PDB file of C-alpha atoms and ligand atoms in Angstrom:
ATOM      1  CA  UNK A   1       8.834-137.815  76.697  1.00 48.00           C
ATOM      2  CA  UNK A   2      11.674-138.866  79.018  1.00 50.00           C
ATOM      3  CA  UNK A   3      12.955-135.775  81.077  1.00 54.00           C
ATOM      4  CA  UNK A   4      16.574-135.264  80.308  1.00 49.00           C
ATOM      5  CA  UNK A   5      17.898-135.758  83.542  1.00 63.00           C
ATOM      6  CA  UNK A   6      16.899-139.245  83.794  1.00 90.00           C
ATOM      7  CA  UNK A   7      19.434-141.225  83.702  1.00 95.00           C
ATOM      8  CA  UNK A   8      20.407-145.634  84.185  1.00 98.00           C
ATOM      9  CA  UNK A   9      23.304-146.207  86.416  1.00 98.00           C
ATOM     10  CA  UNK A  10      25.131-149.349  84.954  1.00 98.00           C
ATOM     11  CA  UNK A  11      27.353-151.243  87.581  1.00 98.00           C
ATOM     12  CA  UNK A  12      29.911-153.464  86.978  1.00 98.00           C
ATOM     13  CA  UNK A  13      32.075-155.757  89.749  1.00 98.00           C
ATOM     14  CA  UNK A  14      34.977-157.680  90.157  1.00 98.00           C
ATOM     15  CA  UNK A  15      36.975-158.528  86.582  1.00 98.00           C
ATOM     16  CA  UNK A  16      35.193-156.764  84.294  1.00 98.00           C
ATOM     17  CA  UNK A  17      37.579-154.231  83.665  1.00 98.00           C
ATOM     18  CA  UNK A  18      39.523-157.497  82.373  1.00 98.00           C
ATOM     19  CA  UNK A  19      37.206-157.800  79.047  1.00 98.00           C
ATOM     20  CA  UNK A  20      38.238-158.085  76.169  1.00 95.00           C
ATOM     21  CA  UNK A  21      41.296-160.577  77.211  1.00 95.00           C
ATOM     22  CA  UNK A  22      39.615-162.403  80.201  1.00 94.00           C
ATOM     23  CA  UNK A  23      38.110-165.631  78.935  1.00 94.00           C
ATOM     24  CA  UNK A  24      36.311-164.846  75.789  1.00 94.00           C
ATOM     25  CA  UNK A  25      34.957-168.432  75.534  1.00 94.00           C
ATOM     26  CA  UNK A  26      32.346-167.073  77.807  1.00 96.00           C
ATOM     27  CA  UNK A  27      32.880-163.080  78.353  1.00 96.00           C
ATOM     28  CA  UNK A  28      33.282-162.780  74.333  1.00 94.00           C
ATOM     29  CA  UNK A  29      36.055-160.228  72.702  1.00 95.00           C
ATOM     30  CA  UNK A  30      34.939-156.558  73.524  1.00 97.00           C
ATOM     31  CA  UNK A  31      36.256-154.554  76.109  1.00 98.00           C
ATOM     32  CA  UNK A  32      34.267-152.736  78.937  1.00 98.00           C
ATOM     33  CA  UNK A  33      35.287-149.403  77.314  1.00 98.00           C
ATOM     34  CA  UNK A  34      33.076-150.588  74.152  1.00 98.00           C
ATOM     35  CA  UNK A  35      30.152-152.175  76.212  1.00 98.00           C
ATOM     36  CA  UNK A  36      29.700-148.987  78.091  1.00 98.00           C
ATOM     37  CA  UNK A  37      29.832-147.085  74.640  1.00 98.00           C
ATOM     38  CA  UNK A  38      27.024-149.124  73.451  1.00 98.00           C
ATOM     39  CA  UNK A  39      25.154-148.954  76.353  1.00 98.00           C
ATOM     40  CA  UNK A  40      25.616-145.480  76.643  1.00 98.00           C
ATOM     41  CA  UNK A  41      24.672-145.011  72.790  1.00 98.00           C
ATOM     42  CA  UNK A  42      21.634-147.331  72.795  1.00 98.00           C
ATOM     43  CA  UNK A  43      19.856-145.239  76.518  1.00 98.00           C
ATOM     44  CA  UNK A  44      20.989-141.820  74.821  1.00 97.00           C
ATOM     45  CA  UNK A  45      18.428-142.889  71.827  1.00 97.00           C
ATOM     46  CA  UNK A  46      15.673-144.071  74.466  1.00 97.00           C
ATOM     47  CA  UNK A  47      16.355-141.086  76.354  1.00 96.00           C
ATOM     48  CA  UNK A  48      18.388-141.991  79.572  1.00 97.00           C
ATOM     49  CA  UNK A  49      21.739-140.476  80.504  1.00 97.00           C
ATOM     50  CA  UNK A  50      24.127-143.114  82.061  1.00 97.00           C
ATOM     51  CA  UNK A  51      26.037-143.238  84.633  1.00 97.00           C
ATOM     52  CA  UNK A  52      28.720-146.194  84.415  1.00 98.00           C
ATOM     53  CA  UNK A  53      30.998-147.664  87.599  1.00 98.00           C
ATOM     54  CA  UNK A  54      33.508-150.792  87.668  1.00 98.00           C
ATOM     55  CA  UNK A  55      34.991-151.522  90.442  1.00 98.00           C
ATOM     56  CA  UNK A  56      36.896-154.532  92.042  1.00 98.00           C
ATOM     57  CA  UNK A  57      36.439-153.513  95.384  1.00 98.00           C
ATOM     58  CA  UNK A  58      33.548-154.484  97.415  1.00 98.00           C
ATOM     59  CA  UNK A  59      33.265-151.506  99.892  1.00 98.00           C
ATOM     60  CA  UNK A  60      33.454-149.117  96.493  1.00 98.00           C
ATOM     61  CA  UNK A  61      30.558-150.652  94.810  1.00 98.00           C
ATOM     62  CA  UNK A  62      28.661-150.244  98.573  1.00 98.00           C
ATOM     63  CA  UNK A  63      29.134-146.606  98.465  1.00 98.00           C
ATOM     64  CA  UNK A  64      28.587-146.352  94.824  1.00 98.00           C
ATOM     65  CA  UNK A  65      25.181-148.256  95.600  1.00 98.00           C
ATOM     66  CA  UNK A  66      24.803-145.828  98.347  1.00 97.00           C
ATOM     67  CA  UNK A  67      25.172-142.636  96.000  1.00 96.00           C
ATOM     68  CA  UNK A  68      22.230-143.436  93.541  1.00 95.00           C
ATOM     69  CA  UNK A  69      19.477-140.714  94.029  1.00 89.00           C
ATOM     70  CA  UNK A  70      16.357-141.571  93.585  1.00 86.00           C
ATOM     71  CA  UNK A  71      15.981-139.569  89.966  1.00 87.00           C
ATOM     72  CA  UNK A  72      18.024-142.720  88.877  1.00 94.00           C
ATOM     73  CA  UNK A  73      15.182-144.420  86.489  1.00 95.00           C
ATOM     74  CA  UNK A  74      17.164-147.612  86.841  1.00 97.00           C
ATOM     75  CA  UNK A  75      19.826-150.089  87.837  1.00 98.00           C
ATOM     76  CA  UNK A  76      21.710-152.381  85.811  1.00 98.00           C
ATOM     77  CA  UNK A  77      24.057-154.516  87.865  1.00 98.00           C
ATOM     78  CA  UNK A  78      26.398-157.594  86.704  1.00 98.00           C
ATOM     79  CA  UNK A  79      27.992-157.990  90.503  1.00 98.00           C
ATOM     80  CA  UNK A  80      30.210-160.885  88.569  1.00 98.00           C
ATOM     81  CA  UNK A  81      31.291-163.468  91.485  1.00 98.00           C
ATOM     82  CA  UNK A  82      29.962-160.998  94.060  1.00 98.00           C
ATOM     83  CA  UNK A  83      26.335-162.205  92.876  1.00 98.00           C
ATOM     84  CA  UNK A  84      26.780-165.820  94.147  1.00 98.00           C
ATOM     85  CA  UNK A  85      28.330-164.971  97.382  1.00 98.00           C
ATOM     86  CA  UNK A  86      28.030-160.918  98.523  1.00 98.00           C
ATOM     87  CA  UNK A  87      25.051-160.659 101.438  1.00 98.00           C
ATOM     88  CA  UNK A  88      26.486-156.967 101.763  1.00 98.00           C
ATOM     89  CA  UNK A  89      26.229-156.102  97.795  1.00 98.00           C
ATOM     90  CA  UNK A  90      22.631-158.040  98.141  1.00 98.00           C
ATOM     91  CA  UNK A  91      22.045-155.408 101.534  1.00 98.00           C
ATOM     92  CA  UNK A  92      23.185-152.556  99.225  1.00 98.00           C
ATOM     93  CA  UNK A  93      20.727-153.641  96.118  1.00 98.00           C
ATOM     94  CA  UNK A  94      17.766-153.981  98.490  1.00 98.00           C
ATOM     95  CA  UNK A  95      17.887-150.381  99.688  1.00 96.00           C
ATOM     96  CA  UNK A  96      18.455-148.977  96.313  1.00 97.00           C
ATOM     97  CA  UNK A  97      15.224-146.172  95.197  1.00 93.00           C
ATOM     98  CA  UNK A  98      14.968-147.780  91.999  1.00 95.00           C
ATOM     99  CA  UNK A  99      14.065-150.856  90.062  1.00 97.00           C
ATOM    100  CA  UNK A 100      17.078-153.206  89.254  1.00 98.00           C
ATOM    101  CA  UNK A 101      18.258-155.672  86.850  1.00 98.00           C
ATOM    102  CA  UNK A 102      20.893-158.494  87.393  1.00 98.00           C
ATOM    103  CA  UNK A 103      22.979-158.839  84.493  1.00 98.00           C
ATOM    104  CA  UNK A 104      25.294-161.547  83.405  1.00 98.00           C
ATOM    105  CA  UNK A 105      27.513-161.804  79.562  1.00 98.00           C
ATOM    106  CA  UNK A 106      27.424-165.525  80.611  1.00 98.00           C
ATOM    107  CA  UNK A 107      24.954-168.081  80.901  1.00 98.00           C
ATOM    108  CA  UNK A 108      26.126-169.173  84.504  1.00 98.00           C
ATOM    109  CA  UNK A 109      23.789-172.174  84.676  1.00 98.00           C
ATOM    110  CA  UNK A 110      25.604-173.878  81.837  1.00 98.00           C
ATOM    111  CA  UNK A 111      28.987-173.037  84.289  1.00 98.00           C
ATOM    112  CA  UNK A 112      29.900-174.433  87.322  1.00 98.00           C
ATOM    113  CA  UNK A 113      26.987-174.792  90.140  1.00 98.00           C
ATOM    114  CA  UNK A 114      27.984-172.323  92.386  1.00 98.00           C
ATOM    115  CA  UNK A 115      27.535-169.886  89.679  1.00 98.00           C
ATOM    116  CA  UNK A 116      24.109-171.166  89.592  1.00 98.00           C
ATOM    117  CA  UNK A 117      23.285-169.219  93.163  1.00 98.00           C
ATOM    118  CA  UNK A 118      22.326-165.707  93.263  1.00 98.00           C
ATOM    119  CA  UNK A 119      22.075-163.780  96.206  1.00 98.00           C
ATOM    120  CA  UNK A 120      20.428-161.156  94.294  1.00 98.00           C
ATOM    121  CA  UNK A 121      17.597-162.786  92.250  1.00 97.00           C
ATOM    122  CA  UNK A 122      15.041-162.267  94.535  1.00 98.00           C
ATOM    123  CA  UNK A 123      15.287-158.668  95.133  1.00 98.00           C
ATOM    124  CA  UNK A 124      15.572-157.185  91.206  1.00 98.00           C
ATOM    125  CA  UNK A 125      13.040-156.927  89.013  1.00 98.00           C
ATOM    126  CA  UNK A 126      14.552-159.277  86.492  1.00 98.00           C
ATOM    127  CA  UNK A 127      17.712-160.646  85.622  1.00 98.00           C
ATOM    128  CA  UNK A 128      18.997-160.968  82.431  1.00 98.00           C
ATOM    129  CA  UNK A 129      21.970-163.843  81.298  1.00 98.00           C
ATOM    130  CA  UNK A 130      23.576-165.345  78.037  1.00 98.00           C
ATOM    131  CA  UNK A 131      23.049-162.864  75.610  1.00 98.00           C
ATOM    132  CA  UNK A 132      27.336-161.294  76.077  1.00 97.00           C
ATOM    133  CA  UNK A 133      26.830-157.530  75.312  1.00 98.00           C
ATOM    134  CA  UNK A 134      23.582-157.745  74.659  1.00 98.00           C
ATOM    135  CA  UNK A 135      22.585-158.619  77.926  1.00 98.00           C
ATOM    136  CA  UNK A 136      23.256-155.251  79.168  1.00 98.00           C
ATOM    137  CA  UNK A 137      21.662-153.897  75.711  1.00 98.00           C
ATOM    138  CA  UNK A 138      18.203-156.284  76.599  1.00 98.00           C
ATOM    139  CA  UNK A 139      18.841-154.585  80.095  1.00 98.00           C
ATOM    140  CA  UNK A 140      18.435-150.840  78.697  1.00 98.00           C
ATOM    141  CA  UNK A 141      15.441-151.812  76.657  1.00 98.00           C
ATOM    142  CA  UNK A 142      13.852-153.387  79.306  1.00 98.00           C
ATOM    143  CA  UNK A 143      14.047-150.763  82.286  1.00 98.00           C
ATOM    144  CA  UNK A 144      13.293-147.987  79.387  1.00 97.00           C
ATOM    145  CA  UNK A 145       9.814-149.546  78.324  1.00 96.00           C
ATOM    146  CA  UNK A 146       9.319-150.160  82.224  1.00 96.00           C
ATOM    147  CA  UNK A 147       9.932-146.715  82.710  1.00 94.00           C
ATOM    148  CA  UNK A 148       7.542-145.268  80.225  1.00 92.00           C
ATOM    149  CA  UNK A 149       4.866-147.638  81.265  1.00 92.00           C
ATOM    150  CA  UNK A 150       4.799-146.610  84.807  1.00 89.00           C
ATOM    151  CA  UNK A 151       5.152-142.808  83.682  1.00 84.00           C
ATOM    152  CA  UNK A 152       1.720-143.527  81.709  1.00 87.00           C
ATOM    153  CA  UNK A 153      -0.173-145.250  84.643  1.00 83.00           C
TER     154      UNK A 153
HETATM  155  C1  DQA B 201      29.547-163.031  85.333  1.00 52.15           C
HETATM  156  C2  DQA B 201      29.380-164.467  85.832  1.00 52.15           C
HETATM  157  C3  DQA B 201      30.032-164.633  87.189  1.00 52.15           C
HETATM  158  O1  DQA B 201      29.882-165.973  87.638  1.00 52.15           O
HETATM  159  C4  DQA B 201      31.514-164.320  87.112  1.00 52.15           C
HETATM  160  O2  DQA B 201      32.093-164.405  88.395  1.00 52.15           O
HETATM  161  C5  DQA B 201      31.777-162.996  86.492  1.00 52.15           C
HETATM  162  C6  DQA B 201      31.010-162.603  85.321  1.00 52.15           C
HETATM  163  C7  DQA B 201      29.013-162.864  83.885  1.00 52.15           C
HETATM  164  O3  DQA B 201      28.849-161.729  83.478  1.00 52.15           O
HETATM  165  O4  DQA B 201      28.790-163.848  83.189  1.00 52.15           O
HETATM  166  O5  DQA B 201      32.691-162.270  86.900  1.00 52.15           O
HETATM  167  O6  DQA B 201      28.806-162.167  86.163  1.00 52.15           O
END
């Protein structure tokens, strides 16, 4: 059994409060309000709480970063164009209490190359990319069955 206050803090940068109109070719139709809802619905039946933050400031996701306790069983994190180019959101990440996974709706290596560098990749447990939504929703599953593993070892 999960304890109840366990919870996945899911972090979203610059833009994303722009889905749902911001380029669907490659960001798809739904907006962040129903992401979150999904993710939220989809931990609540693996047993997580979630915490959810978008912000288009840099210095906001810093202190956000800086605020997760280390009860936090997780950290999902699509840092949008702050992945390819942020040292301090990569400074933040490292220090984090927690394991973390990058997330991205699009498949950035079929985009334009410097997409294709993240300043992140190295220091999260996995990264996840391509799947829209259900990047974040692979994301969930992922750090859940993580979770319970290391509980049982
Ligand atoms: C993104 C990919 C980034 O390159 C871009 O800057 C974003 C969104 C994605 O989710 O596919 O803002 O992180």
């Amino acid at each position: 059994m999960t304890p109840a206050n366990q919870y996945l803090a899911i972090l979203h940068g610059p833009n994303l409060d722009r889905l749902g109109e911001r380029d669907p070719k490659w960001y798809g139709s739904d907006t962040l309000a129903i992401i979150n809802a999904e993710i939220e619905s989809l931990a609540r039946e693996l047993g997580f709480g979630t915490q959810t933050f978008q912000t288009n400031v840099e210095g906001e996701m810093i202190d956000r970063l800086h605020a997760i306790e280390s009860q936090c069983a997780g950290v999902i994190i699509n840092a949008g164009a702050w992945t390819h180019t942020s040292i301090a959101i990569r400074d933040a990440v490292s220090q984090l209490p927690c394991p973390v996974v990058e997330v991205h709706l699009s498949n950035v290596y079929a985009r334009e190359p410097f997409r294709h560098k993240s300043v992140l990749e190295d220091i999260v447990v996995g990264k996840i990319l391509g799947f829209g939504k259900d990047s974040y929703l692979l994301a969930v599953r992922a750090l859940a069955s993580r979770h319970e593993r290391s509980r049982q070892e």
